[in-house]
Coordinates of C-alpha atoms in Angstrom, one line a residue:
X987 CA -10.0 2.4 -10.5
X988 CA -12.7 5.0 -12.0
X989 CA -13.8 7.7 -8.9
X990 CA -17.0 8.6 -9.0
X991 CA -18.2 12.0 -9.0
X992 CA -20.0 12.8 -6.1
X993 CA -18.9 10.7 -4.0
X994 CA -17.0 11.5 -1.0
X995 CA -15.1 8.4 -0.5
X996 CA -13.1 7.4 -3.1
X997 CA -12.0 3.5 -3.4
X998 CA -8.0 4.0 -2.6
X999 CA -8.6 6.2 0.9
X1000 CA -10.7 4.6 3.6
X1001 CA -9.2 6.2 6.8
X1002 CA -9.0 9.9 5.1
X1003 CA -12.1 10.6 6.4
X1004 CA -12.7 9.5 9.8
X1005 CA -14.3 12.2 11.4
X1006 CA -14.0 10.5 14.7
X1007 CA -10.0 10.4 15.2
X1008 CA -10.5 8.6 18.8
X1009 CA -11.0 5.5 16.8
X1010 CA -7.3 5.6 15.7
X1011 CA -6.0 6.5 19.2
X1012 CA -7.6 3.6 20.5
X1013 CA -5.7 0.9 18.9
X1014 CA -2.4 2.6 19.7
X1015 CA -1.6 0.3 23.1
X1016 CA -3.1 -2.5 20.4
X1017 CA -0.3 -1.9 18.0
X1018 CA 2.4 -2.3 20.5
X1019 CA 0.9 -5.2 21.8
X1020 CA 0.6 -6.7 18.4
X1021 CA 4.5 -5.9 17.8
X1022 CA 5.3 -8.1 21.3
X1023 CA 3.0 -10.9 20.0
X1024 CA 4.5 -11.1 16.9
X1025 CA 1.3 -10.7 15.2
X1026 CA 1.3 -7.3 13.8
X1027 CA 0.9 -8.4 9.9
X1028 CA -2.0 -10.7 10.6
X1029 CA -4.0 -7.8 12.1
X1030 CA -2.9 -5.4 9.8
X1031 CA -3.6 -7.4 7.0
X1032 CA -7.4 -8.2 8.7
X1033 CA -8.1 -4.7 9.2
X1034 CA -6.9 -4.3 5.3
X1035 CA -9.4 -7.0 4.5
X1036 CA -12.6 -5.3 6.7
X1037 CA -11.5 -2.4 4.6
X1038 CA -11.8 -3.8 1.0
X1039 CA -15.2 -5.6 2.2
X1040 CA -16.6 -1.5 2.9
X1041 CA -15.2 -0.6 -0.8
X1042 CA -17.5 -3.7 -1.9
X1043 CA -20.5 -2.9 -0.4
X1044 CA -19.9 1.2 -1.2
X1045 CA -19.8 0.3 -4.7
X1046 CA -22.7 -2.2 -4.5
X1047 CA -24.7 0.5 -2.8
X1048 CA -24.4 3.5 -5.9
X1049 CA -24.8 0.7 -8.3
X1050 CA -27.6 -1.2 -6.9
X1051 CA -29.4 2.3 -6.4
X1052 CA -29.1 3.2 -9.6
X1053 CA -30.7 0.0 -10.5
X1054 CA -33.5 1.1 -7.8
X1055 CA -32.8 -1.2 -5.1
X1056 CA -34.0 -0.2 -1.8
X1057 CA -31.2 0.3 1.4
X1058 CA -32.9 -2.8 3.0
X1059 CA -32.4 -4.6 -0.3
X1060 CA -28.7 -4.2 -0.7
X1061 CA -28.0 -4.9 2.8
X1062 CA -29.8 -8.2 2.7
X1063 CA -27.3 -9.0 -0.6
X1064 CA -24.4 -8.0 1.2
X1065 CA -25.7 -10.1 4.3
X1066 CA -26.5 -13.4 1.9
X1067 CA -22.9 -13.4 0.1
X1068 CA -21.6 -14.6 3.1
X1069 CA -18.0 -14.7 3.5
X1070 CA -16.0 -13.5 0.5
X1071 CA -12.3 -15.1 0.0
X1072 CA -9.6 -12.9 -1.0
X1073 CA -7.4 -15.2 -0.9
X1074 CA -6.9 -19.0 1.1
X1075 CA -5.8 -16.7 3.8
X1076 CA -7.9 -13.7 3.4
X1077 CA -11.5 -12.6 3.7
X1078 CA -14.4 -10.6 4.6
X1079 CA -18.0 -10.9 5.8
X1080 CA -21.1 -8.9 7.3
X1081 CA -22.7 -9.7 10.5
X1082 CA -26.3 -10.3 9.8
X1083 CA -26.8 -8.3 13.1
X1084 CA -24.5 -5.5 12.6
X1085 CA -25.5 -3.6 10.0
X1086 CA -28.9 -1.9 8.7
X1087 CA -30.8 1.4 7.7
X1088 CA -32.1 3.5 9.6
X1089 CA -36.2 4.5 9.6
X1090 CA -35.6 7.9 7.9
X1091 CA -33.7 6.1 4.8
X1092 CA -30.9 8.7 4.6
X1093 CA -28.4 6.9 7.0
X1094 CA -27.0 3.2 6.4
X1095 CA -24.9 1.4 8.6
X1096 CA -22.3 -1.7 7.7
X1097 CA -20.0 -3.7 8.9
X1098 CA -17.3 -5.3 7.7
X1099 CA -15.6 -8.6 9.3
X1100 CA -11.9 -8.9 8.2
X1101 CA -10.2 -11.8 8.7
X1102 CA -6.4 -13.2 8.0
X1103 CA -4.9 -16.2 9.0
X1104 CA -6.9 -16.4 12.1
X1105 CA -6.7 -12.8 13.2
X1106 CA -10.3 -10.6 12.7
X1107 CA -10.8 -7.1 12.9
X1108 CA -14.1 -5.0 12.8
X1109 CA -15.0 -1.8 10.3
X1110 CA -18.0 0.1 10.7
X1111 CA -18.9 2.7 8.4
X1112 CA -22.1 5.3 8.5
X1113 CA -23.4 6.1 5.5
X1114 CA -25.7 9.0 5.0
X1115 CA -27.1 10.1 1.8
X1116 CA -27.1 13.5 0.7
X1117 CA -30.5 13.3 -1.7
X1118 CA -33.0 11.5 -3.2
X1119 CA -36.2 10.9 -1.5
X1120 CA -36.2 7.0 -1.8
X1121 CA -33.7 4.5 -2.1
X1122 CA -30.3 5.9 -1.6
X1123 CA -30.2 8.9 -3.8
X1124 CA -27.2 10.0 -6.2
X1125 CA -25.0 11.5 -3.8
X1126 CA -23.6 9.6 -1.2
X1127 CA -20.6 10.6 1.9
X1128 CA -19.1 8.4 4.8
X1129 CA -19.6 10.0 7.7
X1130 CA -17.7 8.3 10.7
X1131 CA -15.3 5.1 10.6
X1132 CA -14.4 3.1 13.5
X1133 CA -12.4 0.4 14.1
X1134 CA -13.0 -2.6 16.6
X1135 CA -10.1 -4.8 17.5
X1136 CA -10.0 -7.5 18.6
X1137 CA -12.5 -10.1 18.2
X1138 CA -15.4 -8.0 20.2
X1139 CA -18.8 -8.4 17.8
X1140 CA -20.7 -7.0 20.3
X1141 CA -19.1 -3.8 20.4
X1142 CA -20.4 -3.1 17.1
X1143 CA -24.2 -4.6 17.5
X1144 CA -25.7 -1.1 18.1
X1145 CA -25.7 2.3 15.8
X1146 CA -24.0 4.9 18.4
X1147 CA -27.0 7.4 19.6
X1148 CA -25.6 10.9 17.7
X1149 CA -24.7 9.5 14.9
X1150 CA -26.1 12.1 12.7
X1151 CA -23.8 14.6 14.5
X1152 CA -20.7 13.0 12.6
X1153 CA -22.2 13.9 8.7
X1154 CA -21.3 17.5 9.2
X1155 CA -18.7 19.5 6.8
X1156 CA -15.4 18.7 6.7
X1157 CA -13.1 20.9 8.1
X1158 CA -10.0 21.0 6.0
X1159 CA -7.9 21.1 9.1
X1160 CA -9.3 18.5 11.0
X1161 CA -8.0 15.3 9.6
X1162 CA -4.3 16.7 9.5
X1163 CA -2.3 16.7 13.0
X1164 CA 0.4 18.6 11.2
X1165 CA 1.0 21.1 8.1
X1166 CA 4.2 22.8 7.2
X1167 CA 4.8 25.1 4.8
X1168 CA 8.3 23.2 4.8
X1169 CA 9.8 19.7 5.9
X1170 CA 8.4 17.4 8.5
X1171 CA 10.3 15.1 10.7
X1172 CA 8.3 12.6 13.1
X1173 CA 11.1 11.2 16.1
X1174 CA 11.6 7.5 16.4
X1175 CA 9.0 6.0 18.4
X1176 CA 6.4 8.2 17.9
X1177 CA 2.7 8.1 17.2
X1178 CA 0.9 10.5 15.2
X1179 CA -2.8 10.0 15.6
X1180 CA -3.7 12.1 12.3
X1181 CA -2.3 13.3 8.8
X1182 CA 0.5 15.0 8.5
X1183 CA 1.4 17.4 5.2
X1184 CA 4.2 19.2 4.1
X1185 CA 5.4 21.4 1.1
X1186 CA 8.7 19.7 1.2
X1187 CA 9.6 16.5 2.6
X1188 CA 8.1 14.6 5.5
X1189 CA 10.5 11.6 7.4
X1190 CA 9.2 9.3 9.4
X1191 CA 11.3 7.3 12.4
X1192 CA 11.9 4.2 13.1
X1193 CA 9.1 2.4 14.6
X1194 CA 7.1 5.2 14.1
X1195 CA 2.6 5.3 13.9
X1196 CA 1.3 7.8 11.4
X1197 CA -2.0 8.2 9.3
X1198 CA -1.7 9.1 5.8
X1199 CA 1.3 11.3 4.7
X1200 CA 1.4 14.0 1.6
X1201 CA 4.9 15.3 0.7
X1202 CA 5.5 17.7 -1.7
X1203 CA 9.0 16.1 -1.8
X1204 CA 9.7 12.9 -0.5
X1205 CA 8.7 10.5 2.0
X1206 CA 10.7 8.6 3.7
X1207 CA 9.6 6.1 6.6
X1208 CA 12.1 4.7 9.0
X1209 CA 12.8 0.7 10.0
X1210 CA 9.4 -0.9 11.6
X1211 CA 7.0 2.2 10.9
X1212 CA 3.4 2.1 10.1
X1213 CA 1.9 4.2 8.1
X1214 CA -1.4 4.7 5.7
X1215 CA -1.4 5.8 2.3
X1216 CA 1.2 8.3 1.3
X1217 CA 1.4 10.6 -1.8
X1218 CA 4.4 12.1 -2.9
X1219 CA 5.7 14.7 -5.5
X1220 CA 9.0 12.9 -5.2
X1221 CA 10.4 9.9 -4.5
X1222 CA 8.9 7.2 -1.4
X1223 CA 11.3 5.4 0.8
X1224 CA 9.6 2.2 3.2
X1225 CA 12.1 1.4 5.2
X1226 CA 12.8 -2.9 6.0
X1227 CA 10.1 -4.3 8.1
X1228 CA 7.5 -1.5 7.7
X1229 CA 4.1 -1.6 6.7
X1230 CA 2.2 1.2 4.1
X1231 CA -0.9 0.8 2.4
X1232 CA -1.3 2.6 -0.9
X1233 CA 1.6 4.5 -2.3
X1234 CA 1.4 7.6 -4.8
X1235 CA 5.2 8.9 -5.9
X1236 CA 5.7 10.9 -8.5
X1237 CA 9.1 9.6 -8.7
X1238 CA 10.6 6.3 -7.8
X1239 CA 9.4 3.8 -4.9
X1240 CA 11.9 1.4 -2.7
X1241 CA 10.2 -1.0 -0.4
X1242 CA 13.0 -2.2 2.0
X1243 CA 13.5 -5.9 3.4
X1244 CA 10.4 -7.5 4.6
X1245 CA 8.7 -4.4 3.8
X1246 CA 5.0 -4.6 3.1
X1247 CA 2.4 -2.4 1.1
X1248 CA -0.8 -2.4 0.0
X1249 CA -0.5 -1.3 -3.8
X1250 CA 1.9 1.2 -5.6
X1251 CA 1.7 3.8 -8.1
X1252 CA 5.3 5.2 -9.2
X1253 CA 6.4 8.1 -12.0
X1254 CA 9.5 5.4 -11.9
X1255 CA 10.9 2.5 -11.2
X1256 CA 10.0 0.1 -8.4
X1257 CA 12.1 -1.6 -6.3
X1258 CA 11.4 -4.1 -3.6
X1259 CA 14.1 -5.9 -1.7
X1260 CA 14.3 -9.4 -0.1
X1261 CA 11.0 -10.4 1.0
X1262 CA 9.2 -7.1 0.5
X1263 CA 5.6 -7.5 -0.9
X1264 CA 3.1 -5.5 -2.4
X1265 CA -0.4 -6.3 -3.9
X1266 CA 0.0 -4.6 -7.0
X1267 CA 0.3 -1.9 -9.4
X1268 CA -2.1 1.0 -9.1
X1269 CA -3.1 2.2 -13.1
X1270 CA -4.2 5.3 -11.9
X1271 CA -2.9 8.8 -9.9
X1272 CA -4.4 9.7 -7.1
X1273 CA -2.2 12.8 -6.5
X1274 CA -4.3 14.5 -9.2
X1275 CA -7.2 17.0 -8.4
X1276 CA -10.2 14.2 -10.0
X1277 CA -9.1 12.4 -6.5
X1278 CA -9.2 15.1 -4.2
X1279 CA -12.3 15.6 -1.9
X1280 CA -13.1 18.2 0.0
X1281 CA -10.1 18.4 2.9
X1282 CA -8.2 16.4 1.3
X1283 CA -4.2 17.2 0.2
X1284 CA -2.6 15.0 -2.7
X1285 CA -0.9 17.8 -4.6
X1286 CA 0.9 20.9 -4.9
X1287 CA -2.0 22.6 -5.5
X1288 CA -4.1 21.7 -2.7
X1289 CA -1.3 22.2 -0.5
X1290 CA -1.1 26.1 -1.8
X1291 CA -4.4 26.6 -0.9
X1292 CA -4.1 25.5 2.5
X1293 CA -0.9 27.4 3.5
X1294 CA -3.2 30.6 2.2
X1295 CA -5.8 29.0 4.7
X1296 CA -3.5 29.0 7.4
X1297 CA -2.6 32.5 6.7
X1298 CA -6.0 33.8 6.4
X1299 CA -6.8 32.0 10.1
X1300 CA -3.8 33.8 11.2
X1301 CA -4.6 37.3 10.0
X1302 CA -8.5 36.5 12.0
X1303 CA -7.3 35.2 14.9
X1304 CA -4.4 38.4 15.2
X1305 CA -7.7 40.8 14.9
X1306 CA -9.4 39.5 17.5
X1307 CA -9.6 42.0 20.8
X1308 CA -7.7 40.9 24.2
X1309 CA -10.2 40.2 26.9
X1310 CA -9.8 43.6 29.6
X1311 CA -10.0 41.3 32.3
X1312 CA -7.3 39.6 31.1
X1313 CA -4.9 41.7 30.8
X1314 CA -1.2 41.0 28.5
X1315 CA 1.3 38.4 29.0
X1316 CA 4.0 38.9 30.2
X1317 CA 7.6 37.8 28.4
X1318 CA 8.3 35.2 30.9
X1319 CA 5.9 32.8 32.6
X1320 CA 6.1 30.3 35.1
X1321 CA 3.3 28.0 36.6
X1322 CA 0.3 29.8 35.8
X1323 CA -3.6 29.5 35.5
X1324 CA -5.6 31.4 32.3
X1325 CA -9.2 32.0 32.3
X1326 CA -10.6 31.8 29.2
X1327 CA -10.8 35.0 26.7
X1328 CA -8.4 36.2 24.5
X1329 CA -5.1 36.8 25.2
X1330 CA -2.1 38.8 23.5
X1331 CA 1.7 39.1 24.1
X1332 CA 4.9 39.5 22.1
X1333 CA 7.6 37.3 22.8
X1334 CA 6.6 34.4 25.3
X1335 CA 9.3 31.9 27.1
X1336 CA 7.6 29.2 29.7
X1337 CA 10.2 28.2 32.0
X1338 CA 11.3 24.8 32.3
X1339 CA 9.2 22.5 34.9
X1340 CA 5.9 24.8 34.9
X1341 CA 2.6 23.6 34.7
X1342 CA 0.2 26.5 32.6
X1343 CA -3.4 25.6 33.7
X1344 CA -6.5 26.2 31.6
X1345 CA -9.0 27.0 34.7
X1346 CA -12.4 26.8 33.1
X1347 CA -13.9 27.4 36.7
X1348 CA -14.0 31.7 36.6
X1349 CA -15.8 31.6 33.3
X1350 CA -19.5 31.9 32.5
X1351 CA -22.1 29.1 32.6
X1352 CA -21.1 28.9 29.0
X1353 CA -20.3 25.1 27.7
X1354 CA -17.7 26.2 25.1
X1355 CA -14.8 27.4 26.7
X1356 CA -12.4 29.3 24.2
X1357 CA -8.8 30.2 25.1
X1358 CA -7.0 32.4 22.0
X1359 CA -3.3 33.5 23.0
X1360 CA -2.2 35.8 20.2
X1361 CA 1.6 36.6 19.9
X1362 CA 3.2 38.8 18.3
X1363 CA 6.6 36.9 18.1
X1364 CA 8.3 33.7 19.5
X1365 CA 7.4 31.3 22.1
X1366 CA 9.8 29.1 23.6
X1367 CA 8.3 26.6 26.0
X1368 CA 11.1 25.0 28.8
X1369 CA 11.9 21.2 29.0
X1370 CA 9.2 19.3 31.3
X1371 CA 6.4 21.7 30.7
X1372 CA 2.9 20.4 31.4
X1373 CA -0.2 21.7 30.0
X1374 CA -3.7 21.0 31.4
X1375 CA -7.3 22.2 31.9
X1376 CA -10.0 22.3 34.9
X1377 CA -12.9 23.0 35.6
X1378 CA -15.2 21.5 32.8
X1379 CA -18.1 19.5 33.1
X1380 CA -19.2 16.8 31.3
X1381 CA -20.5 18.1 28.4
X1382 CA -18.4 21.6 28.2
X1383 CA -15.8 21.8 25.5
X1384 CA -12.3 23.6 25.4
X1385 CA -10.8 25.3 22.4
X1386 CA -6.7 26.0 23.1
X1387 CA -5.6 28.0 20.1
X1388 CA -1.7 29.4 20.1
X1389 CA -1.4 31.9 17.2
X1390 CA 2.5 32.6 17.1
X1391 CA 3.8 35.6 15.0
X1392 CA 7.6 33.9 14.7
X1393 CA 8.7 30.7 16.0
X1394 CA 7.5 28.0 18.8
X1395 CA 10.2 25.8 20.6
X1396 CA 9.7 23.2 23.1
X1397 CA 12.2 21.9 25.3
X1398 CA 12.7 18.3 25.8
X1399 CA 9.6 16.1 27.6
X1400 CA 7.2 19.0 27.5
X1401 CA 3.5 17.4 26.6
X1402 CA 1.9 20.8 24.9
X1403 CA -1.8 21.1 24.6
X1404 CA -3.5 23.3 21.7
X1405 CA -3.8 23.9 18.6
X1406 CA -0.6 26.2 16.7
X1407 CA -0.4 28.5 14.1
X1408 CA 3.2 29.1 13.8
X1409 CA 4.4 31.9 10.9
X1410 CA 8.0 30.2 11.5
X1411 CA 9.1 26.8 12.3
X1412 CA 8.6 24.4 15.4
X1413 CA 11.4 22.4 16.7
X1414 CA 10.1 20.1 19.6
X1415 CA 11.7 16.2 18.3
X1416 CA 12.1 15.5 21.8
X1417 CA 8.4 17.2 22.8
X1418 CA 4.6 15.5 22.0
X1419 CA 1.5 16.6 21.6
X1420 CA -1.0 15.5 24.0
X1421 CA -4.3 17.5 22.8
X1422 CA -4.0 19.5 19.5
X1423 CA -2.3 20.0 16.0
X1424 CA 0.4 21.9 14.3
X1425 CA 0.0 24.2 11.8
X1426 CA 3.2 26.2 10.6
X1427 CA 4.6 28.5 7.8
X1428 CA 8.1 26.9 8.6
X1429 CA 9.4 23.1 9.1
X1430 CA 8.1 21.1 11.7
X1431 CA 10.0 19.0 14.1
X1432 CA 7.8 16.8 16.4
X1433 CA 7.7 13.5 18.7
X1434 CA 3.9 12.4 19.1
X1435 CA 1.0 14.0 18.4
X1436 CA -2.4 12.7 20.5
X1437 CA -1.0 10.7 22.7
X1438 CA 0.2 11.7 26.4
X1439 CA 3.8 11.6 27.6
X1440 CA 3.2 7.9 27.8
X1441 CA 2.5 7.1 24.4
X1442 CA -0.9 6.5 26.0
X1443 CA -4.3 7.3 23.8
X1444 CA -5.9 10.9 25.1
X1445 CA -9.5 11.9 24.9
X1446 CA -9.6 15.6 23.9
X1447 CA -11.9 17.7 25.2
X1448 CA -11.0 20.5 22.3
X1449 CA -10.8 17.9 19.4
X1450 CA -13.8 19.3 17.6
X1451 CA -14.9 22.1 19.5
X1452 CA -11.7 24.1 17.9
X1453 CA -12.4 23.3 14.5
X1454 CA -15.8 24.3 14.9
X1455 CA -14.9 27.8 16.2
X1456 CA -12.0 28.3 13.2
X1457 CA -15.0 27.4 10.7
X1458 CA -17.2 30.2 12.3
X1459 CA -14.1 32.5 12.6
X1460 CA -12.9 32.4 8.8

């Protein structure tokens, strides 16, 4: 599995780099739906299929170009093969009327039709090309994934109007829903619509949703969990009757009963037990830096530089000036409203039961509404606190940043919106994470993250406003 240079994807990583994480959230009242059908491997398995027919054509596409192929050229190839069998059970197609290029020649769009044992499931991936004025150029980057699921091929006829919006830089927070300068720990039951990485371990619960996982220790995933790839400095732990795709350990790997993975590479010994499966052996490391693109976190190394990241946003975000009309907070709160601005405190405890309100309505005509609350030390939020925001129009953004000086806690059935910076650790197993991500020096203790109390998918208003401001502040 050679990567090539320049590329952004690389052919073990598909999901890394969504850039539009709604697409996950959407399938999470799918995946419960699948595990009261009973059908949860076949569509699994037919999204993993839709996924090896977009390495295909990726692949086709830098070698055809090379060859001097034109975009409408390669898509018709991919469009004559027809349906490719994996397997008797396994396969994957493209809709003649799905995919194309567009008039400009620098964007491409397929889709992939995945289909397993009568399940199907939909991939579409944008492809923009970084240079070269004809044909597709040398350089080439994925720019937005989605899935569709179930059987819907209209929903993917059309290429979304914006699309060039999503071939932006990478922010190297974005894809991660939470980074600990320690351990994570994901509560039973959870969904985590995003990465998580951590400098020690990172344990997953029992019937537990999570994107891909990097541990600088070891990963362990509890009984009926789903996750994506995961790469390990230690040894990986699939628990019976969960489902991985790609596995990187520097140590050992143990698939449990009726376990199921995509493909393994281990710095020891594999063990499966009865009726695990996996596809294969991987020959090649992808926790080493020629795998790493830009955002990415597969090693120590990367994970170094992004706790210095976090520190560096810290250190901005503490030098930014309170708003005068805003006045500081005091070190208890109740129900309150903010306006946006910048706000400061030192210690902070919400009591239990409140309800803080983001009121966009006294701000300016301004779109981008940016709320900073800068503290000094702790903040301790009470059980059954609820976070929300007015006021916004359609097209207005929200940007909820908590910069914490010490440590956050959140009492039990609290739904938290923003994004944290945390110098110390965050203990919240029995809290979630509606709207935002987790950033902390210390461990990291956490129900859901992106999804409402619930378990319900939530469309944020902040999701890419906020990393858009952190890239202009740092």
């Amino acid at each position: 599995m050679k990567k090539h240079k320049g590329f952004v994807l690389i052919p073990i990583l598909i999901i890394t780099t969504i850039s539009a994480m709604l697409a996950f959230s959407q399938l999470s009242d799918n995946r419960l739906q699948e595990r009261v059908a009973g059908n949860q491997q076949k569509e699994i398995s037919a999204r993993l299929a839709a996924e090896k027919g977009i390495f295909k054509a990726f692949n086709d596409i830098k070698v055809q170009s090379d060859l001097g192929q034109t975009n409408d050229q390669i898509i018709s190839a991919l469009i004559d093969s027809g349906k490719v069998d994996l397997s008797a059970r396994e396969s994957y197609s493209f809709p003649s009327d799905n995919n194309g290029a567009s008039p400009e020649a620098t964007i491409i769009t397929l889709v992939s039709k995945g289909e397993f044992s009568g399940a199907t499931a939909y991939l579409k991936a944008v492809i923009k090309i970084i240079d070269g004025p004809s044909g597709l150029g040398k350089t080439v980057s994925y720019c937005s994934i989605y899935y569709y699921y179930p059987q819907q091929d209209t929903a993917v006829a059309a290429l979304d109007s914006g699309y060039s919006e999503y071939c932006g830089e990478i922010s190297p927070f974005k894809s991660y829903a939470a980074i600990s300068g320690d351990y994570i720990t994901i509560a039973a039951n959870s969904t985590v619509n995003g990465d998580l990485a951590a400098q020690g371990y990172v344990t997953i619960g029992a019937n537990s949703v999570v994107h891909n996982i990097y541990a600088g220790a070891a990963v362990t995933t509890g009984d009926g969990s789903i996750v994506e790839n995961t790469f390990s400095g230690d040894a990986t732990t699939i628990a019976a009757n969960a489902i991985a795709q790609n596995i990187y350990a520097g140590a050992a790997i143990t698939v449990g009963a009726d376990g199921d993975v995509q493909a393994v590479y281990a710095g020891a010994a594999i063990t499966l037990g009865a009726n695990a499966s996996t596809n294969g052996v991987l020959a090649e490391d992808a926790n080493s830096d020629d795998y790493v693109e830009a955002g990415d976190i597969h090693n120590a190394g990367n994970m170094t530089d992004m706790m210095a990241l976090i520190v560096d946003t810290q250190s901005a975000l503490f030098a930014l000036e309170p708003s005068p009309e805003n006045g500081p907070l005091p070190t208890t709160m109740g129900t309150r409203m903010l306006a946006p601005g910048v706000w400061e405190g030192s210690a902070l405890s919400i009591t239990a039961s409140s309800t803080i309100t983001f009121d966009a309505d006294v701000s300016t005509d301004n779109e981008d509404h940016v709320w900073v609350i800068n503290l000094s030390d702790a903040l301790t939020v009470g059980a059954s606190t609820n976070f929300e925001i007015i006021g916004l129009d359609d097209t207005d953004t929200a940007t909820i940043i908590w910069n914490v000086g010490a440590a956050l806690t959140m009492g039990a059935g609290t739904s938290f919106r923003g994004t944290a910076f945390v110098v110390g650790p965050i203990t919240a197993a029995t809290s979630s994470v509606s709207c935002g991500n987790l950033y902390a020096r210390g461990l990291i203790s956490i129900g859901s993250i992106g999804v409402d109390s619930a378990g319900n998918a939530v469309t944020c208003e902040n999701y890419d406003a906020v990393f858009t401001y952190l890239g202009a502040l740092n």
